[in-house]
C-alpha positions as a printed NumPy array, in Angstrom:
array([[  25.447, -160.647,  128.29 ],
       [  28.781, -158.804,  128.993],
       [  26.839, -156.984,  131.786],
       [  25.536, -159.894,  133.347],
       [  29.36 , -161.433,  133.272],
       [  30.697, -158.296,  134.996],
       [  27.846, -158.117,  137.45 ],
       [  28.5  , -161.913,  138.303],
       [  31.999, -161.237,  138.605],
       [  31.589, -158.261,  140.846],
       [  29.564, -159.885,  143.163],
       [  31.697, -162.782,  143.829],
       [  34.655, -160.411,  144.466],
       [  32.422, -158.395,  146.749],
       [  31.286, -161.59 ,  148.764],
       [  34.727, -162.545,  149.205],
       [  36.014, -159.126,  150.067],
       [  33.274, -158.967,  152.825],
       [  33.964, -162.541,  154.038],
       [  37.746, -161.864,  154.342],
       [  37.257, -158.668,  156.011],
       [  34.758, -160.278,  158.607],
       [  37.178, -162.901,  159.556],
       [  40.166, -160.458,  159.822],
       [  38.87 , -157.03 ,  160.935],
       [  35.388, -157.636,  162.331],
       [  33.856, -156.347,  158.93 ],
       [  34.428, -152.698,  159.3  ],
       [  34.191, -151.831,  155.591],
       [  32.134, -148.717,  155.639],
       [  32.889, -145.504,  158.159],
       [  29.366, -145.141,  158.784],
       [  29.327, -148.631,  160.176],
       [  32.289, -148.089,  162.357],
       [  30.715, -144.52 ,  163.524],
       [  27.662, -146.371,  164.543],
       [  29.491, -148.872,  166.593],
       [  31.586, -145.976,  168.295],
       [  28.293, -144.243,  169.321],
       [  27.035, -147.41 ,  170.615],
       [  30.068, -147.858,  172.679],
       [  31.254, -150.912,  171.274],
       [  34.422, -149.297,  169.823],
       [  37.159, -146.898,  171.582],
       [  37.521, -143.705,  170.226],
       [  41.098, -144.369,  169.138],
       [  40.256, -147.47 ,  167.506],
       [  37.057, -146.027,  165.767],
       [  39.366, -142.998,  164.526],
       [  41.999, -145.603,  163.014],
       [  39.588, -147.72 ,  161.395],
       [  37.772, -144.66 ,  159.85 ],
       [  41.196, -143.207,  158.744],
       [  42.35 , -146.576,  157.21 ],
       [  39.313, -147.144,  155.488],
       [  39.431, -143.656,  153.964],
       [  43.024, -144.269,  152.897],
       [  42.121, -147.661,  151.342],
       [  39.244, -145.859,  149.312],
       [  41.575, -143.412,  148.021],
       [  44.319, -146.254,  147.062],
       [  41.668, -148.037,  145.603],
       [  40.706, -145.272,  143.744],
       [  44.076, -144.938,  142.424],
       [  44.353, -148.609,  141.397],
       [  41.061, -148.46 ,  139.342],
       [  42.431, -145.084,  137.635],
       [  45.659, -147.01 ,  136.794],
       [  43.74 , -149.654,  135.348],
       [  41.6  , -147.888,  133.38 ],
       [  43.769, -145.122,  132.071],
       [  43.096, -141.507,  132.474],
       [  40.796, -140.888,  129.199],
       [  38.231, -144.021,  130.244],
       [  38.351, -142.597,  133.783],
       [  38.027, -139.053,  132.9  ],
       [  34.942, -139.768,  130.593],
       [  33.219, -141.698,  133.246],
       [  34.011, -139.206,  135.977],
       [  36.052, -141.822,  137.995],
       [  33.163, -143.754,  138.597],
       [  31.602, -141.356,  140.941],
       [  27.585, -141.256,  141.693],
       [  25.584, -138.283,  140.594],
       [  22.083, -137.276,  141.572],
       [  20.067, -138.14 ,  138.288],
       [  18.229, -135.364,  136.044],
       [  15.083, -134.332,  137.683],
       [  15.98 , -134.984,  141.41 ],
       [  17.562, -132.389,  143.568],
       [  20.599, -132.771,  145.816],
       [  18.245, -132.897,  148.948],
       [  16.817, -135.94 ,  147.507],
       [  19.914, -137.675,  146.811],
       [  21.209, -136.684,  150.295],
       [  17.846, -138.359,  151.731],
       [  18.563, -141.583,  149.624],
       [  22.051, -141.605,  151.335],
       [  20.82 , -141.351,  154.641],
       [  18.034, -143.949,  154.439],
       [  20.465, -146.464,  152.539],
       [  23.066, -145.543,  155.499],
       [  20.539, -146.345,  158.114],
       [  19.524, -149.504,  156.378],
       [  23.147, -150.531,  156.25 ],
       [  23.849, -149.717,  159.906],
       [  20.945, -151.521,  161.146],
       [  21.555, -154.644,  159.143],
       [  24.845, -154.599,  160.902],
       [  23.713, -154.181,  164.456],
       [  20.999, -156.589,  163.814],
       [  22.991, -159.238,  162.626],
       [  25.402, -158.744,  165.234],
       [  22.972, -158.424,  168.287],
       [  23.625, -161.462,  170.637],
       [  20.131, -160.723,  172.199],
       [  18.235, -161.353,  169.062],
       [  16.182, -164.568,  168.967],
       [  16.681, -167.133,  165.787],
       [  13.17 , -166.614,  165.007],
       [  13.563, -163.054,  163.69 ],
       [  17.221, -163.343,  162.519],
       [  16.055, -163.179,  158.84 ],
       [  14.852, -159.739,  159.014],
       [  17.895, -157.806,  159.019],
       [  19.94 , -160.117,  156.48 ],
       [  16.971, -159.746,  153.997],
       [  16.981, -155.943,  154.543],
       [  20.643, -155.426,  152.993],
       [  20.468, -157.184,  149.758],
       [  16.837, -155.773,  149.259],
       [  18.515, -152.204,  149.206],
       [  21.247, -153.409,  147.064],
       [  19.025, -154.734,  144.382],
       [  16.939, -151.504,  144.184],
       [  20.299, -149.8  ,  143.615],
       [  21.08 , -151.928,  140.621]])
């Protein structure tokens, strides 16, 4: 029961974070999305570099805040919340999963923000990302 409550709180906060970041900064939460937009020539090099540096710094500060709230012992026992490849899988399997997941994320962002898409097929990219996230949980 506690897990479900924590999951609901997490999803509400994640949704709020996404909405606020889209309103303020254009939704550049992930450096992969920023890099994809740079490759598509929708961002200048200086702006893309600035966004990516700030995203990495934000992740570092966020990790520090989590470590401060959890304490060193709990943080150390859980390896700081870092992801690891499960037993039975290789690092190549993990890399492949990351590549596919990143592609789906960037594809979803590009599809959802493409002005040339017609309204009849606009549900496809919006369904792709939650499907990916639900498989990760």
